[in-house]
Short mmCIF file of C-alpha atoms in Angstrom, two decimals:
data_model
loop_
_atom_site.label_atom_id
_atom_site.label_comp_id
_atom_site.label_asym_id
_atom_site.label_seq_id
_atom_site.Cartn_x
_atom_site.Cartn_y
_atom_site.Cartn_z
CA MET A 901 -17.69 -45.65 -215.14
CA ALA A 902 -14.30 -46.25 -216.67
CA VAL A 903 -11.39 -43.99 -215.86
CA ALA A 904 -8.42 -43.15 -218.01
CA GLU A 905 -4.92 -43.73 -216.68
CA PHE A 906 -3.06 -40.62 -215.63
CA THR A 907 0.47 -40.30 -214.36
CA PRO A 908 0.89 -37.38 -211.93
CA THR A 909 4.42 -36.52 -213.08
CA TYR A 910 4.80 -33.01 -214.37
CA SER A 911 8.27 -32.30 -215.63
CA GLU A 912 8.24 -31.41 -219.30
CA THR A 913 5.62 -30.07 -221.65
CA ARG A 914 4.93 -29.67 -225.29
CA SER A 915 2.08 -27.64 -226.66
CA LEU A 916 0.64 -27.54 -230.11
CA SER A 917 -1.50 -24.48 -230.54
CA SER A 918 -2.96 -22.74 -233.54
CA GLN A 919 -6.14 -22.13 -235.42
CA PHE A 920 -7.93 -23.73 -238.30
CA SER A 921 -7.69 -21.85 -241.57
CA SER A 922 -10.83 -20.77 -243.38
CA LEU A 923 -12.92 -23.69 -244.55
CA THR A 924 -14.81 -23.68 -247.83
CA LYS A 925 -16.73 -26.43 -249.52
CA THR A 926 -13.86 -27.32 -251.80
CA ARG A 927 -10.55 -26.44 -250.23
CA LEU A 928 -8.59 -25.45 -247.16
CA SER A 929 -6.91 -22.05 -247.48
CA TYR A 930 -3.55 -21.58 -245.72
CA ASN A 931 -2.06 -18.21 -244.91
CA ARG A 932 1.02 -18.42 -242.72
CA LEU A 933 2.78 -20.76 -240.35
CA ASN A 934 2.33 -19.89 -236.72
CA LEU A 935 5.46 -20.34 -234.65
CA LEU A 936 4.64 -20.41 -230.94
CA ARG A 937 6.91 -20.11 -227.95
CA PRO A 938 9.13 -23.19 -227.75
CA LEU A 939 8.20 -25.89 -225.28
CA GLN A 940 10.25 -28.99 -224.55
CA LYS A 941 8.83 -32.34 -225.50
CA PRO A 942 9.24 -35.59 -223.57
CA HIS A 943 12.39 -37.60 -224.10
CA ASN A 944 12.37 -39.73 -227.23
CA ALA A 945 9.01 -38.33 -228.36
CA ARG A 946 8.71 -38.36 -232.13
CA VAL A 947 6.62 -35.81 -233.97
CA PHE A 948 5.06 -36.47 -237.32
CA CYS A 949 3.84 -33.52 -239.35
CA SER A 950 0.89 -34.46 -241.52
CA VAL A 951 1.25 -31.46 -243.84
CA ALA A 952 4.18 -31.60 -246.23
CA PRO A 953 6.50 -28.55 -246.40
CA ASN A 954 5.30 -27.60 -249.87
CA GLN A 955 1.70 -27.40 -248.71
CA VAL A 956 2.15 -24.32 -246.57
CA GLN A 957 3.73 -20.97 -247.21
CA ALA A 958 7.18 -20.35 -245.78
CA PRO A 959 7.02 -19.24 -242.15
CA VAL A 960 7.90 -15.76 -241.05
CA ALA A 961 10.84 -16.72 -238.88
CA PRO A 962 11.35 -14.84 -235.62
CA GLN A 963 14.88 -13.80 -234.62
CA GLN A 964 15.33 -16.67 -232.17
CA ILE A 965 14.72 -19.31 -234.87
CA ASP A 966 18.50 -19.74 -235.19
CA ASN A 967 18.51 -21.31 -231.79
CA PRO A 968 17.69 -25.03 -232.31
CA LYS A 969 15.92 -25.20 -228.93
CA SER A 970 13.40 -22.59 -230.07
CA LYS A 971 12.21 -24.48 -233.15
CA HIS A 972 8.63 -25.66 -232.93
CA GLU A 973 7.32 -28.75 -234.69
CA CYS A 974 3.64 -28.96 -235.43
CA PHE A 975 0.68 -30.93 -236.69
CA GLY A 976 -0.44 -29.57 -240.05
CA VAL A 977 -3.52 -27.40 -239.82
CA PHE A 978 -3.11 -26.77 -236.10
CA CYS A 979 0.06 -24.84 -236.95
CA VAL A 980 -1.62 -22.67 -239.56
CA THR A 981 -3.10 -19.40 -238.41
CA TYR A 982 -4.96 -16.53 -240.00
CA ASP A 983 -6.43 -13.16 -239.21
CA LEU A 984 -9.66 -14.08 -237.47
CA LYS A 985 -10.95 -10.51 -237.42
CA ALA A 986 -10.45 -10.08 -241.14
CA GLU A 987 -11.56 -13.49 -242.33
CA GLU A 988 -13.99 -15.17 -239.97
CA GLN A 989 -15.40 -12.89 -237.31
CA THR A 990 -19.10 -12.44 -237.91
CA LYS A 991 -22.06 -11.55 -235.76
CA SER A 992 -23.24 -15.17 -235.85
CA TRP A 993 -20.07 -16.63 -234.32
CA LYS A 994 -19.32 -16.48 -230.61
CA LYS A 995 -16.04 -15.78 -228.87
CA LEU A 996 -13.73 -18.82 -228.73
CA ILE A 997 -13.79 -20.79 -225.47
CA ASN A 998 -10.94 -22.83 -224.00
CA ILE A 999 -11.70 -26.39 -222.87
CA ALA A 1000 -9.19 -28.57 -221.02
CA VAL A 1001 -9.52 -32.35 -220.95
CA SER A 1002 -7.33 -34.53 -218.72
CA GLY A 1003 -6.81 -38.18 -219.52
CA ALA A 1004 -7.11 -37.06 -223.13
CA ALA A 1005 -5.53 -40.21 -224.58
CA GLY A 1006 -8.01 -42.51 -222.80
CA MET A 1007 -11.09 -44.28 -224.09
CA ILE A 1008 -13.64 -41.86 -222.63
CA SER A 1009 -11.86 -38.91 -224.22
CA ASN A 1010 -11.64 -40.80 -227.51
CA HIS A 1011 -15.42 -40.54 -227.70
CA LEU A 1012 -15.80 -37.15 -226.02
CA LEU A 1013 -13.32 -34.99 -227.93
CA PHE A 1014 -15.02 -35.48 -231.29
CA LYS A 1015 -18.40 -34.56 -229.81
CA LEU A 1016 -16.89 -31.37 -228.42
CA ALA A 1017 -15.21 -30.50 -231.71
CA SER A 1018 -18.33 -31.16 -233.80
CA GLY A 1019 -20.46 -28.50 -232.07
CA GLU A 1020 -22.76 -31.07 -230.51
CA VAL A 1021 -22.01 -29.82 -226.99
CA PHE A 1022 -21.67 -26.03 -227.08
CA GLY A 1023 -23.59 -25.38 -230.28
CA PRO A 1024 -22.99 -24.91 -234.03
CA ASP A 1025 -21.83 -21.30 -233.66
CA GLN A 1026 -19.34 -21.79 -230.83
CA PRO A 1027 -15.65 -22.13 -231.84
CA ILE A 1028 -13.49 -23.94 -229.28
CA ALA A 1029 -9.87 -24.56 -228.36
CA LEU A 1030 -9.02 -27.98 -226.94
CA LYS A 1031 -6.21 -28.26 -224.40
CA LEU A 1032 -5.32 -31.90 -223.85
CA LEU A 1033 -3.56 -33.13 -220.71
CA GLY A 1034 -1.87 -36.51 -220.57
CA SER A 1035 1.21 -38.15 -219.13
CA GLU A 1036 4.74 -38.57 -220.45
CA ARG A 1037 3.91 -42.19 -221.23
CA SER A 1038 0.82 -41.19 -223.23
CA PHE A 1039 2.41 -38.28 -225.10
CA GLU A 1040 2.68 -40.02 -228.47
CA ALA A 1041 -0.92 -41.13 -228.11
CA LEU A 1042 -1.85 -37.48 -227.58
CA GLU A 1043 -0.09 -36.67 -230.84
CA GLY A 1044 -2.24 -39.31 -232.50
CA VAL A 1045 -5.38 -37.77 -230.99
CA ALA A 1046 -4.37 -34.38 -232.38
CA MET A 1047 -3.82 -35.92 -235.82
CA GLU A 1048 -7.28 -37.53 -235.78
CA LEU A 1049 -8.88 -34.26 -234.77
CA GLU A 1050 -6.96 -32.58 -237.58
CA ASP A 1051 -8.15 -35.14 -240.13
CA SER A 1052 -11.77 -34.67 -239.05
CA LEU A 1053 -11.89 -31.11 -240.46
CA TYR A 1054 -14.10 -29.62 -237.76
CA PRO A 1055 -14.68 -25.93 -238.63
CA LEU A 1056 -15.37 -25.03 -235.00
CA LEU A 1057 -12.13 -26.53 -233.71
CA ARG A 1058 -9.72 -23.59 -233.84
CA GLU A 1059 -6.85 -24.72 -231.62
CA VAL A 1060 -5.44 -27.94 -230.19
CA SER A 1061 -2.59 -28.03 -227.67
CA ILE A 1062 -1.18 -31.00 -225.80
CA GLY A 1063 0.99 -31.29 -222.72
CA ILE A 1064 1.74 -33.10 -219.48
CA ASP A 1065 1.95 -30.09 -217.16
CA PRO A 1066 -1.45 -28.84 -215.90
CA TYR A 1067 -0.02 -25.39 -215.26
CA ASP A 1068 0.53 -25.07 -219.02
CA VAL A 1069 -2.54 -26.94 -220.23
CA PHE A 1070 -5.02 -25.20 -217.91
CA GLN A 1071 -3.95 -21.68 -218.88
CA ASP A 1072 -7.08 -19.48 -219.26
CA VAL A 1073 -9.46 -22.47 -219.57
CA GLU A 1074 -13.16 -21.83 -219.07
CA TRP A 1075 -14.10 -25.52 -218.84
CA ALA A 1076 -11.99 -28.29 -217.30
CA LEU A 1077 -13.14 -31.87 -217.83
CA LEU A 1078 -11.03 -33.94 -215.45
CA ILE A 1079 -11.25 -37.52 -216.69
CA GLY A 1080 -7.71 -38.78 -216.05
CA ALA A 1081 -7.22 -40.83 -212.90
CA LYS A 1082 -5.43 -43.97 -211.76
CA PRO A 1083 -7.50 -47.12 -212.20
CA ARG A 1084 -8.00 -49.30 -209.16
CA GLY A 1085 -5.38 -52.03 -209.12
CA PRO A 1086 -5.69 -55.62 -207.86
CA GLY A 1087 -6.04 -55.73 -204.10
CA MET A 1088 -6.27 -51.94 -203.79
CA GLU A 1089 -8.64 -50.72 -201.10
CA ARG A 1090 -10.94 -47.76 -201.69
CA ALA A 1091 -8.90 -45.78 -199.15
CA GLY A 1092 -5.78 -46.34 -201.23
CA LEU A 1093 -7.54 -45.19 -204.37
CA LEU A 1094 -8.75 -42.08 -202.55
CA ASP A 1095 -5.21 -41.15 -201.60
CA ILE A 1096 -3.55 -41.88 -204.96
CA ASN A 1097 -6.14 -40.09 -207.05
CA GLY A 1098 -6.61 -37.41 -204.44
CA GLN A 1099 -3.01 -36.34 -204.95
CA ILE A 1100 -3.66 -35.97 -208.69
CA PHE A 1101 -6.73 -33.82 -208.13
CA ALA A 1102 -5.05 -31.72 -205.45
CA GLU A 1103 -2.31 -30.87 -207.95
CA GLN A 1104 -4.82 -30.15 -210.70
CA GLY A 1105 -6.84 -27.96 -208.33
CA LYS A 1106 -3.72 -25.92 -207.57
CA ALA A 1107 -3.02 -25.54 -211.29
CA LEU A 1108 -6.59 -24.41 -212.01
CA ASN A 1109 -6.35 -21.97 -209.12
CA ALA A 1110 -3.16 -20.50 -210.55
CA VAL A 1111 -3.88 -20.21 -214.27
CA ALA A 1112 -7.51 -20.98 -215.20
CA SER A 1113 -10.31 -18.48 -215.72
CA ARG A 1114 -11.66 -17.22 -212.39
CA ASN A 1115 -15.12 -18.51 -213.37
CA ALA A 1116 -14.01 -21.85 -214.84
CA LYS A 1117 -16.48 -24.71 -214.69
CA VAL A 1118 -14.92 -28.01 -213.58
CA ILE A 1119 -16.45 -31.47 -214.12
CA VAL A 1120 -14.66 -34.30 -212.30
CA VAL A 1121 -15.06 -37.75 -213.85
CA GLY A 1122 -12.06 -39.64 -212.42
CA ASN A 1123 -13.12 -41.81 -209.50
CA PRO A 1124 -13.91 -41.57 -206.66
CA CYS A 1125 -15.35 -38.50 -208.34
CA ASN A 1126 -17.29 -36.90 -205.47
CA THR A 1127 -14.34 -36.74 -203.12
CA ASN A 1128 -11.91 -35.95 -205.95
CA ALA A 1129 -14.10 -32.95 -206.77
CA LEU A 1130 -14.00 -31.88 -203.11
CA ILE A 1131 -10.19 -32.15 -203.08
CA CYS A 1132 -9.96 -30.20 -206.31
CA LEU A 1133 -12.17 -27.33 -205.15
CA LYS A 1134 -10.39 -27.11 -201.79
CA ASN A 1135 -7.14 -26.60 -203.66
CA ALA A 1136 -8.66 -23.93 -205.93
CA PRO A 1137 -9.98 -21.21 -203.58
CA ASN A 1138 -9.85 -18.58 -206.34
CA ILE A 1139 -12.61 -20.42 -208.25
CA PRO A 1140 -16.13 -20.52 -206.75
CA ALA A 1141 -16.79 -23.86 -205.04
CA LYS A 1142 -20.17 -23.90 -206.76
CA ASN A 1143 -18.41 -24.29 -210.13
CA PHE A 1144 -17.16 -27.82 -209.33
CA HIS A 1145 -19.19 -30.87 -210.36
CA ALA A 1146 -18.79 -34.61 -209.86
CA LEU A 1147 -20.26 -36.62 -212.72
CA THR A 1148 -23.35 -38.59 -211.68
CA ARG A 1149 -25.19 -38.04 -214.95
CA LEU A 1150 -24.45 -41.55 -216.21
CA ASP A 1151 -26.16 -42.91 -213.09
CA GLU A 1152 -29.16 -40.69 -213.83
CA ASN A 1153 -29.28 -41.87 -217.43
CA ARG A 1154 -29.15 -45.49 -216.30
CA ALA A 1155 -31.98 -44.86 -213.84
CA LYS A 1156 -34.12 -43.31 -216.58
CA CYS A 1157 -33.44 -46.32 -218.78
CA GLN A 1158 -34.56 -48.80 -216.12
CA LEU A 1159 -37.73 -46.86 -215.33
CA ALA A 1160 -38.57 -46.66 -219.03
CA LEU A 1161 -38.02 -50.40 -219.50
CA LYS A 1162 -40.21 -51.25 -216.53
CA ALA A 1163 -42.98 -48.86 -217.59
CA GLY A 1164 -42.84 -49.98 -221.22
CA VAL A 1165 -42.26 -46.48 -222.58
CA PHE A 1166 -39.49 -44.74 -224.48
CA TYR A 1167 -37.06 -42.97 -222.16
CA ASP A 1168 -37.96 -39.48 -223.34
CA LYS A 1169 -41.13 -39.94 -221.26
CA VAL A 1170 -39.07 -40.18 -218.05
CA SER A 1171 -38.19 -36.96 -216.22
CA ASN A 1172 -37.35 -35.53 -212.79
CA VAL A 1173 -34.93 -38.33 -211.93
CA THR A 1174 -32.39 -37.59 -209.21
CA ILE A 1175 -29.29 -39.44 -208.11
CA TRP A 1176 -28.63 -38.53 -204.49
CA GLY A 1177 -25.22 -38.77 -202.87
CA ASN A 1178 -22.05 -40.57 -203.80
CA HIS A 1179 -21.03 -42.21 -207.06
CA SER A 1180 -20.83 -45.60 -205.35
CA THR A 1181 -23.14 -48.43 -204.30
CA THR A 1182 -24.59 -46.12 -201.63
CA GLN A 1183 -25.99 -43.83 -204.32
CA VAL A 1184 -29.76 -43.29 -204.17
CA PRO A 1185 -31.68 -43.34 -207.47
CA ASP A 1186 -34.86 -41.44 -206.58
CA PHE A 1187 -38.10 -42.93 -207.88
CA LEU A 1188 -40.26 -40.97 -205.40
CA ASN A 1189 -39.92 -37.69 -207.32
CA ALA A 1190 -39.47 -39.23 -210.77
CA LYS A 1191 -42.18 -38.84 -213.40
CA ILE A 1192 -43.22 -40.97 -216.36
CA GLY A 1193 -45.33 -39.23 -218.96
CA GLY A 1194 -45.86 -36.41 -216.48
CA LEU A 1195 -47.28 -38.73 -213.81
CA PRO A 1196 -45.52 -39.84 -210.62
CA ALA A 1197 -43.46 -42.93 -211.37
CA LYS A 1198 -45.08 -44.77 -208.45
CA ASP A 1199 -48.49 -44.26 -210.09
CA VAL A 1200 -47.25 -45.79 -213.33
CA ILE A 1201 -45.07 -48.57 -211.92
CA LYS A 1202 -47.23 -50.04 -209.16
CA ASP A 1203 -44.60 -52.47 -207.93
CA ASN A 1204 -43.06 -51.11 -204.74
CA HIS A 1205 -40.84 -54.14 -204.24
CA TRP A 1206 -39.21 -53.60 -207.62
CA LEU A 1207 -38.83 -49.86 -207.03
CA GLU A 1208 -37.34 -50.22 -203.56
CA ASN A 1209 -35.02 -53.14 -204.32
CA GLU A 1210 -34.38 -54.19 -207.91
CA PHE A 1211 -34.42 -50.68 -209.37
CA THR A 1212 -31.46 -49.42 -207.33
CA GLU A 1213 -29.49 -52.62 -207.85
CA LYS A 1214 -30.00 -52.54 -211.61
CA VAL A 1215 -28.72 -48.96 -211.77
CA GLN A 1216 -25.70 -49.75 -209.61
CA LYS A 1217 -24.74 -52.92 -211.49
CA ARG A 1218 -25.32 -51.70 -215.02
CA GLY A 1219 -21.62 -50.98 -215.61
CA GLY A 1220 -20.59 -54.43 -214.43
CA ALA A 1221 -23.24 -56.09 -216.59
CA LEU A 1222 -21.94 -54.21 -219.61
CA ILE A 1223 -18.35 -55.35 -219.00
CA LYS A 1224 -19.52 -58.95 -218.64
CA LYS A 1225 -21.26 -58.74 -222.02
CA TRP A 1226 -18.44 -57.41 -224.13
CA GLY A 1227 -15.33 -57.16 -222.02
CA ARG A 1228 -14.85 -53.41 -221.85
CA SER A 1229 -16.05 -50.57 -219.69
CA SER A 1230 -18.70 -47.98 -220.43
CA ALA A 1231 -16.47 -45.40 -222.07
CA ALA A 1232 -18.91 -44.33 -224.79
CA SER A 1233 -21.93 -43.88 -222.51
CA THR A 1234 -19.73 -42.06 -220.00
CA ALA A 1235 -18.70 -39.63 -222.74
CA VAL A 1236 -22.36 -39.14 -223.66
CA SER A 1237 -23.19 -38.41 -220.02
CA ILE A 1238 -20.41 -35.79 -219.87
CA VAL A 1239 -22.00 -34.15 -222.92
CA ASP A 1240 -25.39 -34.29 -221.18
CA ALA A 1241 -23.91 -32.76 -218.03
CA ILE A 1242 -22.38 -29.84 -219.92
CA ARG A 1243 -25.46 -29.24 -222.03
CA SER A 1244 -27.58 -29.15 -218.87
CA LEU A 1245 -25.50 -26.18 -217.75
CA VAL A 1246 -25.32 -24.30 -221.07
CA THR A 1247 -28.97 -24.74 -222.11
CA PRO A 1248 -32.02 -23.86 -220.01
CA THR A 1249 -33.55 -26.75 -218.08
CA PRO A 1250 -37.01 -27.67 -219.44
CA LYS A 1251 -39.75 -26.19 -217.28
CA GLY A 1252 -40.58 -28.41 -214.33
CA ASP A 1253 -37.67 -30.78 -214.88
CA TRP A 1254 -34.19 -31.02 -213.34
CA PHE A 1255 -30.92 -32.89 -213.66
CA SER A 1256 -28.45 -34.55 -211.29
CA SER A 1257 -24.94 -33.36 -210.52
CA GLY A 1258 -22.53 -33.84 -207.66
CA VAL A 1259 -22.14 -30.32 -206.27
CA TYR A 1260 -20.96 -28.54 -203.14
CA THR A 1261 -23.49 -28.83 -200.32
CA SER A 1262 -22.96 -25.42 -198.73
CA GLY A 1263 -26.40 -23.85 -198.14
CA ASN A 1264 -28.39 -26.82 -199.50
CA PRO A 1265 -32.10 -26.93 -198.59
CA TYR A 1266 -32.25 -30.68 -197.82
CA GLY A 1267 -30.47 -30.85 -194.47
CA ILE A 1268 -27.48 -32.65 -195.99
CA ALA A 1269 -24.14 -32.14 -194.23
CA GLU A 1270 -22.22 -29.06 -195.32
CA ASP A 1271 -18.81 -29.07 -197.01
CA ILE A 1272 -19.00 -32.24 -199.12
CA VAL A 1273 -19.76 -32.86 -202.80
CA PHE A 1274 -23.12 -34.59 -203.02
CA SER A 1275 -25.30 -35.41 -206.01
CA MET A 1276 -28.53 -33.39 -205.86
CA PRO A 1277 -31.26 -32.13 -208.22
CA CYS A 1278 -30.28 -28.95 -210.12
CA ARG A 1279 -31.81 -26.49 -212.58
CA SER A 1280 -30.02 -24.08 -214.90
CA ASP A 1281 -30.89 -20.96 -216.88
CA GLY A 1282 -28.31 -22.03 -219.47
CA ASN A 1283 -25.61 -19.61 -218.36
CA GLY A 1284 -23.29 -22.30 -216.97
CA ASP A 1285 -24.62 -21.83 -213.45
CA TYR A 1286 -27.33 -23.74 -211.58
CA GLU A 1287 -29.61 -23.64 -208.57
CA LEU A 1288 -30.73 -26.48 -206.32
CA VAL A 1289 -34.34 -27.61 -206.70
CA LYS A 1290 -36.47 -26.91 -203.66
CA ASP A 1291 -39.76 -28.54 -204.66
CA VAL A 1292 -38.83 -32.18 -203.99
CA ILE A 1293 -40.40 -34.71 -201.65
CA ILE A 1294 -38.18 -36.56 -199.17
CA ASP A 1295 -39.98 -39.26 -197.18
CA ASP A 1296 -38.55 -41.49 -194.43
CA TYR A 1297 -37.48 -44.18 -196.92
CA LEU A 1298 -35.55 -41.71 -199.06
CA ARG A 1299 -34.04 -39.82 -196.10
CA GLU A 1300 -32.72 -43.04 -194.54
CA ARG A 1301 -30.82 -43.87 -197.73
CA ILE A 1302 -29.60 -40.31 -198.18
CA LYS A 1303 -28.14 -40.44 -194.66
CA LYS A 1304 -26.21 -43.61 -195.54
CA THR A 1305 -24.54 -42.12 -198.62
CA GLU A 1306 -23.92 -38.89 -196.67
CA ALA A 1307 -22.11 -40.88 -193.96
CA GLU A 1308 -19.90 -42.50 -196.58
CA LEU A 1309 -18.91 -39.15 -198.10
CA LEU A 1310 -18.12 -37.74 -194.66
CA ALA A 1311 -15.89 -40.78 -194.04
CA GLU A 1312 -14.17 -40.23 -197.38
CA LYS A 1313 -13.63 -36.58 -196.46
CA ARG A 1314 -11.86 -37.63 -193.25
CA CYS A 1315 -9.74 -40.01 -195.30
CA VAL A 1316 -8.37 -37.17 -197.48
CA ALA A 1317 -8.08 -34.45 -194.85
CA HIS A 1318 -4.34 -34.17 -195.60
CA LEU A 1319 -5.21 -33.18 -199.18
CA THR A 1320 -7.88 -30.60 -198.32
CA GLY A 1321 -5.89 -28.67 -195.70
CA GLU A 1322 -7.95 -29.98 -192.80
CA GLY A 1323 -5.27 -31.79 -190.80
CA ASN A 1324 -4.28 -35.43 -190.54
CA ALA A 1325 -6.22 -38.05 -192.47
CA PHE A 1326 -8.18 -40.72 -190.65
CA CYS A 1327 -9.75 -43.53 -192.70
CA ASP A 1328 -12.73 -45.30 -191.22
CA LEU A 1329 -14.58 -46.30 -194.36
CA PRO A 1330 -17.31 -48.76 -193.34
CA GLU A 1331 -17.11 -51.01 -196.41
CA ASP A 1332 -15.94 -51.24 -199.99
CA THR A 1333 -18.57 -49.53 -202.14
CA MET A 1334 -16.85 -49.19 -205.50
CA LEU A 1335 -19.38 -49.68 -208.27
CA PRO A 1336 -19.10 -52.92 -210.27
CA GLY A 1337 -17.05 -52.43 -213.40
CA GLU A 1338 -15.25 -49.34 -212.08
CA GLN A 1339 -12.41 -51.02 -210.26
#
């Protein structure tokens, strides 16, 4: 899974925030210019306004407008506001929700943001506000992202703000999609990546703890995502630990694809697939509990050697194979899997099925070590929450592999103890298990 570059330097911010004006079939109706509290922008950042001055009515200038430092530059429609109660509030529209995305100028976000804004994720009656977090280096790219979102004319997209300080960007967010992370550099060990990215997620956890909604849902994508999610939740004690997720949905989707290919069926026939453990080469794609056309996968695919050997390897190496084919990482399918992960939490799980997510192990029914983030089978009523599935089979083969990925996550936890408030770090990682294509 590709990760977007993120620079953990928080010194200056700039936020663009407003609401779309009323949309009709033929025109966009402007009412008044919304002047927000002034925020500094990065040095040398240039702002281009895509709406000419004669296209909007003159702003109602507040008293402090005479102070040059209080002037606020904006991106066209995202600086136009209106009276929502008078113009748009109807019984069919839901209350606006705030969604933060880190690494917002990266490739994954380039696919994800437009899915969020279109209504594909939260539904066609759910207006949203996007709060985009980047770095000082990526600030102009964030401006470009805001301009593209503006030009896409999404009726549900009511606000867009951008910034490089998580304490500003995460204010009142109900969903935080943490994609931004440092990519693994040449010669960098996994322990080094854990420390560098762990510092980013410790800081973001503190920001969420300080300013986000007390029931915010957090999905960590930046790798190593399981341990980054653990670091994040440890630094956000005001938010329930159960609300933090590490993204293993792409691994699940890849497993479903391979089972479908082997069985000669379309992948909508494959269900009950679990990814156990870490998002690494120790992950355990579970074919024991998987079903194909409602039947146990082992009854459909009667090739135990393939299931026990090639199946896992194909899932693990899919990202690397994709890069070899066309020279870039799996940004688009990662974005799709983030959409799938969110939708699994905001829509009821089909009866009898489940989905995979890396979640906190406290109180799990499988005998997995407590106090780590471990991918397990989950079900949801569609309210943003979930419960762990109890009716799964774990045989000796599966348990042996679960223990291996559990041991790796416990080793990673020791390696970041200085970031979780548990004392001095001690790194004894047994081997390098970064997935191919995610280095």
